[in-house]
């Protein structure tokens, strides 16, 4: 039973990253009708916002310590972060320690700006072009973005730890009398994603802006004829979608150290999630994200892999095939979306 | 299909074309005056450095390239000579190889066997490379080794750790300086015994492909010989990025040692996840839970950050070694590039020197002569102590390092400390050991 | 000729001439010159050009005609490669059985996957094909290479071992893939002055097959069947309403293009007898999509151009390193030389992906019809300029 609940929890935790990325993809697709292959790259850039902030915080000056030697036998240069020398080791150290959560504030304006620039500078010109062209140009953009990141940060993963206070494990089963130990940061990630998803839905449901956007998603032309500048709103939605992907990336860095191709690793998977959920359906994307997370988690148990060898490698695709064959438009897809 | 009329002229033309097509092959019989593939005839000799420049191992590839360039510089008499001064064989003069200036071409393997072979082929077919070296994964090394055997050039393997490279897939034209999975197991076992005792229960997480399997097999065999019990062996997909669903079941499995048969990005993530789940602070069966990473690399340790502290593994070479060869190499590499070399850089530097030396001793670039010079060659002064290039399988036998993640690193390079140097005798195995059986070396192929 | 109209005959002949003379055309620079770096006329790359040309031509029969965007075509390429190597392992190194089997097996494979996937259209179809291909890749990479049932040899790639049966292998035959004794690796080096040209058997075999494939593709494009496929692309619903079942047509196109991919895979193994699982990865499927769209989807020659473009970059740009750059710009003063190398450095060697990505974007943004459109525009521009010139000439005459 403990093990069962642990896998459920793990599935929800895995699913929260899928759901966040799929949510952003669907937002872009639903509003602009653009298949954005660069969405994984936005996730990756978000993660590197956290890396960058961590590096900015730990900018250091060097002092020479003659008592120690470096690898060439010269006196060792000891690095001290400026923050620690200005604010004292405690306060400065604490800021560096909390750089990942602080990077949320840092990433939001950056991601929204990147989203705006991308939409106005590139995507805008592709609304009327075939989906294949959109895929190709955004794929090219994804390659360019990740190569730029690689040029500055290298190809190896970069460790970006969570604050010490959130680094340990918690026994989440204690209150129901069970022993379920789970890393604190992963639980934080789960609640963070629920918060973001809830926020997006509330924004679309309860604000006038959201209402207009939803109307635009349903019938763009009519809304335009009503004299509403729907393009501008869609641009803002693109910025928001980019920010969602970016925040998903920022918060993901302590879970797995980011590298330049992490976006590509998630790209195919997130497309499968979106399609299983149903193109253009926001609840579908979220539902499919969590569902596939849980299924993936169960497929990797020893029981599953001994019963069906290799099932852990293909589960996502098997599910995608089964869902698409039984429910033509995915779990909650809308009729007529992306079927031609 | 609208137009199908066949005119007499059309038939004639078709016939003529077909005839020409049939006649073609007889013109193209291979005719070459050279004694072997890409025999260097001018004042220069070209070596092909085939490393991953894109993809997840690009940083290791970049470090390998640095070492290659350093080796070429030293061979041509530039720089401070590096390990050429400490190398036990003194045939190299610093005037290139056999008086021919060393030039090189580089290529990108992309860590894919197809791309690696394409790149190696272009070096052989277009640039006239007489030796190919490099690689940062076993699949690529084995694929390129096979190609070099067919084409008739020497292959000096770079970073490849699978038993198969000099086991099932060994080739007469291929040589490996790096150690292998079996050696990792043999070197680690006694250290693990001293540290953790003989009553342990191990849980293996293994990358689900050839290298992972041979590694798992080697480690499990070595630890079971100590009296350890292997409770589970779980295969993880190569493409996996998040290992939490594989780590979670470890918590309640009753195991008290976790062996991570992963490399590269897989290893960084699985280790990070394992530490996240609090495995390092866990106590099972009254014993501290331990994590073992059989194949360590400093570049990857850097990616895993503080998570490597206190975790044991094995490595081919580490820059903190204090023998003359290592010191000379670290000095010349560090002076040129500003940071210490990785084990990948070390092994490819050695391979380049060893090749050049073998050519010089053989007095010929002919792959068969070079292979003969390398087979059974014993040397010292390249950082690993006394080493033998065994003739039976073209594997180097030398000391293996057992290392541990350092608790208090003094710099960003100072991540590992050497715990023990396992002597070569202890990691030596018979050429027909079951883990290496199944392949034949064949005979050397000089090509053309 | 061959049942083609003049225009198609002309393009077929042009392609044939280009393909036959490729070893000369692709080696424009003397072997010893600094520009030899850009020569592409060596056997491996030329083989890749035509083989991926076949792959892209086949993909275009599906995508260019019906508009169905498959993201899983690499699976057929991989299956073809594996079948061919298995023939080498079982029968011997003659390439004919291997190539035939690779077409057959990939055809069967395509029939099965197409039958299921074509029940959906649009992006749902793309994801279904992607899912099948990724499953094939994952299984080939790990599960199907376990010691008990080793079908693919996993990471190392399927290859021929000395203890394989090879029933029809005799000692007189080459120990490498061959066509009735003629080794695929046999290369005749032709030295003319400072130039060196390589005429390779494997290349000419692939080239011959590609010409056949190209011819077949033209016939399909011009046939009533091709017209039907185009109708599917423009409006499938209307076709269905007129009482026509389009499924058999799309399925036929899918199987044909799958067989083209399998043939390409078989040829890949024929010129280099090792089949790796990476050939089936989604990036490989993506690559053929890129080739086709980059060259010009729906055009006959476009996919071949796209394939050449990508393979050229992959093999030539990745090999330029700082060392080479310095040798090119050695004539500049030191400081400027370093600066120029510094500027170019991010785009070559390990940065070739960046260059490729930028070029993709430029082509897609400015040439929606792909490279073919670029060629047409240049053609129009040249013709237009001539016309303008003659116009201005006639205009000025009366004034004089």
PDB file of N, CA and C in Angstrom, chain B residues 106-172:
ATOM      1  N   UNK B 106      39.475  17.034 -37.635  1.00  0.00           N
ATOM      2  CA  UNK B 106      38.534  16.747 -36.557  1.00  0.00           C
ATOM      3  C   UNK B 106      37.164  16.473 -37.155  1.00  0.00           C
ATOM      4  N   UNK B 107      36.356  15.754 -36.413  1.00  0.00           N
ATOM      5  CA  UNK B 107      35.000  15.463 -36.862  1.00  0.00           C
ATOM      6  C   UNK B 107      34.073  15.332 -35.670  1.00  0.00           C
ATOM      7  N   UNK B 108      32.790  15.298 -35.957  1.00  0.00           N
ATOM      8  CA  UNK B 108      31.778  15.262 -34.906  1.00  0.00           C
ATOM      9  C   UNK B 108      31.077  13.910 -34.928  1.00  0.00           C
ATOM     10  N   UNK B 109      31.173  13.149 -33.827  1.00  0.00           N
ATOM     11  CA  UNK B 109      30.489  11.852 -33.793  1.00  0.00           C
ATOM     12  C   UNK B 109      29.021  11.997 -33.414  1.00  0.00           C
ATOM     13  N   UNK B 110      28.652  13.101 -32.812  1.00  0.00           N
ATOM     14  CA  UNK B 110      27.293  13.343 -32.306  1.00  0.00           C
ATOM     15  C   UNK B 110      26.849  12.263 -31.328  1.00  0.00           C
ATOM     16  N   UNK B 111      27.773  11.438 -30.845  1.00  0.00           N
ATOM     17  CA  UNK B 111      27.469  10.280 -30.012  1.00  0.00           C
ATOM     18  C   UNK B 111      26.445   9.360 -30.682  1.00  0.00           C
ATOM     19  N   UNK B 112      26.512   9.253 -31.999  1.00  0.00           N
ATOM     20  CA  UNK B 112      25.639   8.330 -32.725  1.00  0.00           C
ATOM     21  C   UNK B 112      26.534   7.494 -33.618  1.00  0.00           C
ATOM     22  N   UNK B 113      26.270   6.174 -33.668  1.00  0.00           N
ATOM     23  CA  UNK B 113      27.205   5.338 -34.412  1.00  0.00           C
ATOM     24  C   UNK B 113      27.197   5.689 -35.897  1.00  0.00           C
ATOM     25  N   UNK B 114      26.034   6.020 -36.460  1.00  0.00           N
ATOM     26  CA  UNK B 114      25.988   6.379 -37.878  1.00  0.00           C
ATOM     27  C   UNK B 114      26.831   7.610 -38.175  1.00  0.00           C
ATOM     28  N   UNK B 115      26.599   8.660 -37.384  1.00  0.00           N
ATOM     29  CA  UNK B 115      27.317   9.911 -37.622  1.00  0.00           C
ATOM     30  C   UNK B 115      28.808   9.707 -37.403  1.00  0.00           C
ATOM     31  N   UNK B 116      29.158   8.906 -36.399  1.00  0.00           N
ATOM     32  CA  UNK B 116      30.567   8.670 -36.109  1.00  0.00           C
ATOM     33  C   UNK B 116      31.239   7.956 -37.263  1.00  0.00           C
ATOM     34  N   UNK B 117      30.534   6.972 -37.821  1.00  0.00           N
ATOM     35  CA  UNK B 117      31.117   6.254 -38.950  1.00  0.00           C
ATOM     36  C   UNK B 117      31.225   7.154 -40.167  1.00  0.00           C
ATOM     37  N   UNK B 118      30.212   7.978 -40.395  1.00  0.00           N
ATOM     38  CA  UNK B 118      30.265   8.885 -41.541  1.00  0.00           C
ATOM     39  C   UNK B 118      31.460   9.822 -41.402  1.00  0.00           C
ATOM     40  N   UNK B 119      31.648  10.323 -40.193  1.00  0.00           N
ATOM     41  CA  UNK B 119      32.744  11.251 -39.957  1.00  0.00           C
ATOM     42  C   UNK B 119      34.092  10.555 -40.132  1.00  0.00           C
ATOM     43  N   UNK B 120      34.194   9.338 -39.595  1.00  0.00           N
ATOM     44  CA  UNK B 120      35.448   8.599 -39.737  1.00  0.00           C
ATOM     45  C   UNK B 120      35.726   8.276 -41.198  1.00  0.00           C
ATOM     46  N   UNK B 121      34.658   7.923 -41.933  1.00  0.00           N
ATOM     47  CA  UNK B 121      34.841   7.612 -43.348  1.00  0.00           C
ATOM     48  C   UNK B 121      35.342   8.823 -44.112  1.00  0.00           C
ATOM     49  N   UNK B 122      34.784   9.983 -43.794  1.00  0.00           N
ATOM     50  CA  UNK B 122      35.230  11.159 -44.541  1.00  0.00           C
ATOM     51  C   UNK B 122      36.700  11.432 -44.236  1.00  0.00           C
ATOM     52  N   UNK B 123      37.129  11.136 -43.008  1.00  0.00           N
ATOM     53  CA  UNK B 123      38.545  11.320 -42.685  1.00  0.00           C
ATOM     54  C   UNK B 123      39.409  10.358 -43.491  1.00  0.00           C
ATOM     55  N   UNK B 124      38.921   9.129 -43.644  1.00  0.00           N
ATOM     56  CA  UNK B 124      39.719   8.133 -44.346  1.00  0.00           C
ATOM     57  C   UNK B 124      39.683   8.386 -45.852  1.00  0.00           C
ATOM     58  N   UNK B 125      38.456   8.644 -46.367  1.00  0.00           N
ATOM     59  CA  UNK B 125      38.309   8.737 -47.816  1.00  0.00           C
ATOM     60  C   UNK B 125      38.761  10.081 -48.362  1.00  0.00           C
ATOM     61  N   UNK B 126      38.512  11.134 -47.601  1.00  0.00           N
ATOM     62  CA  UNK B 126      38.767  12.465 -48.141  1.00  0.00           C
ATOM     63  C   UNK B 126      40.088  13.051 -47.650  1.00  0.00           C
ATOM     64  N   UNK B 127      40.343  12.901 -46.337  1.00  0.00           N
ATOM     65  CA  UNK B 127      41.500  13.587 -45.771  1.00  0.00           C
ATOM     66  C   UNK B 127      42.735  12.695 -45.697  1.00  0.00           C
ATOM     67  N   UNK B 128      42.562  11.429 -46.024  1.00  0.00           N
ATOM     68  CA  UNK B 128      43.704  10.534 -46.006  1.00  0.00           C
ATOM     69  C   UNK B 128      44.259  10.260 -44.620  1.00  0.00           C
ATOM     70  N   UNK B 129      43.381  10.169 -43.617  1.00  0.00           N
ATOM     71  CA  UNK B 129      43.863   9.897 -42.263  1.00  0.00           C
ATOM     72  C   UNK B 129      44.374   8.463 -42.177  1.00  0.00           C
ATOM     73  N   UNK B 130      45.500   8.279 -41.498  1.00  0.00           N
ATOM     74  CA  UNK B 130      46.093   6.945 -41.407  1.00  0.00           C
ATOM     75  C   UNK B 130      45.762   6.306 -40.059  1.00  0.00           C
ATOM     76  N   UNK B 131      45.207   7.106 -39.161  1.00  0.00           N
ATOM     77  CA  UNK B 131      44.774   6.578 -37.868  1.00  0.00           C
ATOM     78  C   UNK B 131      43.572   7.380 -37.408  1.00  0.00           C
ATOM     79  N   UNK B 132      42.573   6.684 -36.842  1.00  0.00           N
ATOM     80  CA  UNK B 132      41.390   7.351 -36.302  1.00  0.00           C
ATOM     81  C   UNK B 132      41.391   7.118 -34.802  1.00  0.00           C
ATOM     82  N   UNK B 133      41.046   8.125 -34.047  1.00  0.00           N
ATOM     83  CA  UNK B 133      40.975   7.957 -32.612  1.00  0.00           C
ATOM     84  C   UNK B 133      39.856   8.808 -32.053  1.00  0.00           C
ATOM     85  N   UNK B 134      39.366   8.434 -30.880  1.00  0.00           N
ATOM     86  CA  UNK B 134      38.356   9.252 -30.227  1.00  0.00           C
ATOM     87  C   UNK B 134      37.160   8.443 -29.785  1.00  0.00           C
ATOM     88  N   UNK B 135      36.083   9.140 -29.519  1.00  0.00           N
ATOM     89  CA  UNK B 135      34.869   8.479 -29.075  1.00  0.00           C
ATOM     90  C   UNK B 135      34.636   8.694 -27.602  1.00  0.00           C
ATOM     91  N   UNK B 136      33.393   8.767 -27.248  1.00  0.00           N
ATOM     92  CA  UNK B 136      33.071   9.040 -25.865  1.00  0.00           C
ATOM     93  C   UNK B 136      31.939   8.155 -25.407  1.00  0.00           C
ATOM     94  N   UNK B 137      31.681   7.079 -26.143  1.00  0.00           N
ATOM     95  CA  UNK B 137      30.724   6.087 -25.681  1.00  0.00           C
ATOM     96  C   UNK B 137      31.068   4.785 -26.371  1.00  0.00           C
ATOM     97  N   UNK B 138      30.667   3.676 -25.750  1.00  0.00           N
ATOM     98  CA  UNK B 138      31.111   2.388 -26.262  1.00  0.00           C
ATOM     99  C   UNK B 138      30.473   2.050 -27.591  1.00  0.00           C
ATOM    100  N   UNK B 139      29.190   2.409 -27.764  1.00  0.00           N
ATOM    101  CA  UNK B 139      28.532   2.112 -29.031  1.00  0.00           C
ATOM    102  C   UNK B 139      29.298   2.726 -30.189  1.00  0.00           C
ATOM    103  N   UNK B 140      29.666   3.987 -30.024  1.00  0.00           N
ATOM    104  CA  UNK B 140      30.399   4.687 -31.072  1.00  0.00           C
ATOM    105  C   UNK B 140      31.779   4.059 -31.270  1.00  0.00           C
ATOM    106  N   UNK B 141      32.463   3.757 -30.173  1.00  0.00           N
ATOM    107  CA  UNK B 141      33.810   3.202 -30.296  1.00  0.00           C
ATOM    108  C   UNK B 141      33.781   1.883 -31.050  1.00  0.00           C
ATOM    109  N   UNK B 142      32.804   1.035 -30.716  1.00  0.00           N
ATOM    110  CA  UNK B 142      32.744  -0.269 -31.369  1.00  0.00           C
ATOM    111  C   UNK B 142      32.405  -0.110 -32.850  1.00  0.00           C
ATOM    112  N   UNK B 143      31.484   0.802 -33.141  1.00  0.00           N
ATOM    113  CA  UNK B 143      31.102   1.020 -34.544  1.00  0.00           C
ATOM    114  C   UNK B 143      32.291   1.523 -35.354  1.00  0.00           C
ATOM    115  N   UNK B 144      33.032   2.481 -34.803  1.00  0.00           N
ATOM    116  CA  UNK B 144      34.151   3.048 -35.558  1.00  0.00           C
ATOM    117  C   UNK B 144      35.301   2.040 -35.637  1.00  0.00           C
ATOM    118  N   UNK B 145      35.468   1.266 -34.567  1.00  0.00           N
ATOM    119  CA  UNK B 145      36.508   0.246 -34.587  1.00  0.00           C
ATOM    120  C   UNK B 145      36.266  -0.748 -35.718  1.00  0.00           C
ATOM    121  N   UNK B 146      34.993  -1.159 -35.878  1.00  0.00           N
ATOM    122  CA  UNK B 146      34.649  -2.072 -36.959  1.00  0.00           C
ATOM    123  C   UNK B 146      34.959  -1.451 -38.318  1.00  0.00           C
ATOM    124  N   UNK B 147      34.637  -0.175 -38.451  1.00  0.00           N
ATOM    125  CA  UNK B 147      34.889   0.506 -39.726  1.00  0.00           C
ATOM    126  C   UNK B 147      36.383   0.538 -40.032  1.00  0.00           C
ATOM    127  N   UNK B 148      37.199   0.860 -39.019  1.00  0.00           N
ATOM    128  CA  UNK B 148      38.638   0.964 -39.236  1.00  0.00           C
ATOM    129  C   UNK B 148      39.218  -0.389 -39.620  1.00  0.00           C
ATOM    130  N   UNK B 149      38.666  -1.450 -39.034  1.00  0.00           N
ATOM    131  CA  UNK B 149      39.115  -2.788 -39.402  1.00  0.00           C
ATOM    132  C   UNK B 149      38.846  -3.043 -40.888  1.00  0.00           C
ATOM    133  N   UNK B 150      37.627  -2.677 -41.327  1.00  0.00           N
ATOM    134  CA  UNK B 150      37.278  -2.901 -42.732  1.00  0.00           C
ATOM    135  C   UNK B 150      38.120  -2.039 -43.666  1.00  0.00           C
ATOM    136  N   UNK B 151      38.375  -0.792 -43.226  1.00  0.00           N
ATOM    137  CA  UNK B 151      39.044   0.146 -44.128  1.00  0.00           C
ATOM    138  C   UNK B 151      40.561  -0.022 -44.099  1.00  0.00           C
ATOM    139  N   UNK B 152      41.077  -0.658 -43.052  1.00  0.00           N
ATOM    140  CA  UNK B 152      42.515  -0.862 -42.986  1.00  0.00           C
ATOM    141  C   UNK B 152      43.280   0.309 -42.418  1.00  0.00           C
ATOM    142  N   UNK B 153      42.738   0.909 -41.367  1.00  0.00           N
ATOM    143  CA  UNK B 153      43.513   1.905 -40.624  1.00  0.00           C
ATOM    144  C   UNK B 153      43.462   1.520 -39.147  1.00  0.00           C
ATOM    145  N   UNK B 154      44.365   2.117 -38.374  1.00  0.00           N
ATOM    146  CA  UNK B 154      44.416   1.815 -36.944  1.00  0.00           C
ATOM    147  C   UNK B 154      43.376   2.659 -36.217  1.00  0.00           C
ATOM    148  N   UNK B 155      42.689   2.040 -35.233  1.00  0.00           N
ATOM    149  CA  UNK B 155      41.770   2.787 -34.390  1.00  0.00           C
ATOM    150  C   UNK B 155      42.281   2.773 -32.958  1.00  0.00           C
ATOM    151  N   UNK B 156      42.529   3.959 -32.392  1.00  0.00           N
ATOM    152  CA  UNK B 156      42.945   4.056 -30.996  1.00  0.00           C
ATOM    153  C   UNK B 156      41.749   4.588 -30.215  1.00  0.00           C
ATOM    154  N   UNK B 157      41.076   3.687 -29.484  1.00  0.00           N
ATOM    155  CA  UNK B 157      39.814   4.044 -28.832  1.00  0.00           C
ATOM    156  C   UNK B 157      40.029   5.115 -27.766  1.00  0.00           C
ATOM    157  N   UNK B 158      39.069   5.986 -27.639  1.00  0.00           N
ATOM    158  CA  UNK B 158      39.105   7.004 -26.590  1.00  0.00           C
ATOM    159  C   UNK B 158      38.382   6.499 -25.367  1.00  0.00           C
ATOM    160  N   UNK B 159      37.383   7.268 -24.917  1.00  0.00           N
ATOM    161  CA  UNK B 159      36.681   6.870 -23.710  1.00  0.00           C
ATOM    162  C   UNK B 159      35.634   5.815 -24.047  1.00  0.00           C
ATOM    163  N   UNK B 160      35.923   4.566 -23.783  1.00  0.00           N
ATOM    164  CA  UNK B 160      34.937   3.497 -23.949  1.00  0.00           C
ATOM    165  C   UNK B 160      35.172   2.476 -22.861  1.00  0.00           C
ATOM    166  N   UNK B 161      34.135   2.170 -22.106  1.00  0.00           N
ATOM    167  CA  UNK B 161      34.281   1.436 -20.859  1.00  0.00           C
ATOM    168  C   UNK B 161      33.652   0.053 -20.936  1.00  0.00           C
ATOM    169  N   UNK B 162      32.926  -0.224 -22.022  1.00  0.00           N
ATOM    170  CA  UNK B 162      32.224  -1.498 -22.128  1.00  0.00           C
ATOM    171  C   UNK B 162      33.216  -2.651 -22.293  1.00  0.00           C
ATOM    172  N   UNK B 163      32.909  -3.773 -21.683  1.00  0.00           N
ATOM    173  CA  UNK B 163      33.753  -4.951 -21.844  1.00  0.00           C
ATOM    174  C   UNK B 163      33.849  -5.357 -23.310  1.00  0.00           C
ATOM    175  N   UNK B 164      32.777  -5.082 -24.071  1.00  0.00           N
ATOM    176  CA  UNK B 164      32.710  -5.576 -25.446  1.00  0.00           C
ATOM    177  C   UNK B 164      33.784  -4.987 -26.365  1.00  0.00           C
ATOM    178  N   UNK B 165      34.249  -3.773 -26.082  1.00  0.00           N
ATOM    179  CA  UNK B 165      35.192  -3.123 -26.996  1.00  0.00           C
ATOM    180  C   UNK B 165      36.435  -3.982 -27.205  1.00  0.00           C
ATOM    181  N   UNK B 166      36.913  -4.601 -26.111  1.00  0.00           N
ATOM    182  CA  UNK B 166      38.025  -5.523 -26.272  1.00  0.00           C
ATOM    183  C   UNK B 166      37.591  -6.941 -25.921  1.00  0.00           C
ATOM    184  N   UNK B 167      36.272  -7.174 -25.978  1.00  0.00           N
ATOM    185  CA  UNK B 167      35.753  -8.514 -25.706  1.00  0.00           C
ATOM    186  C   UNK B 167      35.080  -9.041 -26.949  1.00  0.00           C
ATOM    187  N   UNK B 168      33.762  -9.085 -26.906  1.00  0.00           N
ATOM    188  CA  UNK B 168      32.974  -9.633 -28.007  1.00  0.00           C
ATOM    189  C   UNK B 168      33.273  -8.918 -29.335  1.00  0.00           C
ATOM    190  N   UNK B 169      33.506  -7.617 -29.281  1.00  0.00           N
ATOM    191  CA  UNK B 169      33.671  -6.844 -30.514  1.00  0.00           C
ATOM    192  C   UNK B 169      35.117  -6.440 -30.788  1.00  0.00           C
ATOM    193  N   UNK B 170      36.071  -7.133 -30.214  1.00  0.00           N
ATOM    194  CA  UNK B 170      37.460  -6.726 -30.423  1.00  0.00           C
ATOM    195  C   UNK B 170      37.871  -6.900 -31.887  1.00  0.00           C
ATOM    196  N   UNK B 171      38.782  -6.049 -32.311  1.00  0.00           N
ATOM    197  CA  UNK B 171      39.237  -6.087 -33.699  1.00  0.00           C
ATOM    198  C   UNK B 171      40.760  -5.940 -33.728  1.00  0.00           C
ATOM    199  N   UNK B 172      41.358  -6.544 -34.737  1.00  0.00           N
ATOM    200  CA  UNK B 172      42.826  -6.540 -34.805  1.00  0.00           C
ATOM    201  C   UNK B 172      43.383  -5.135 -34.991  1.00  0.00           C
TER     202      UNK B 172
END
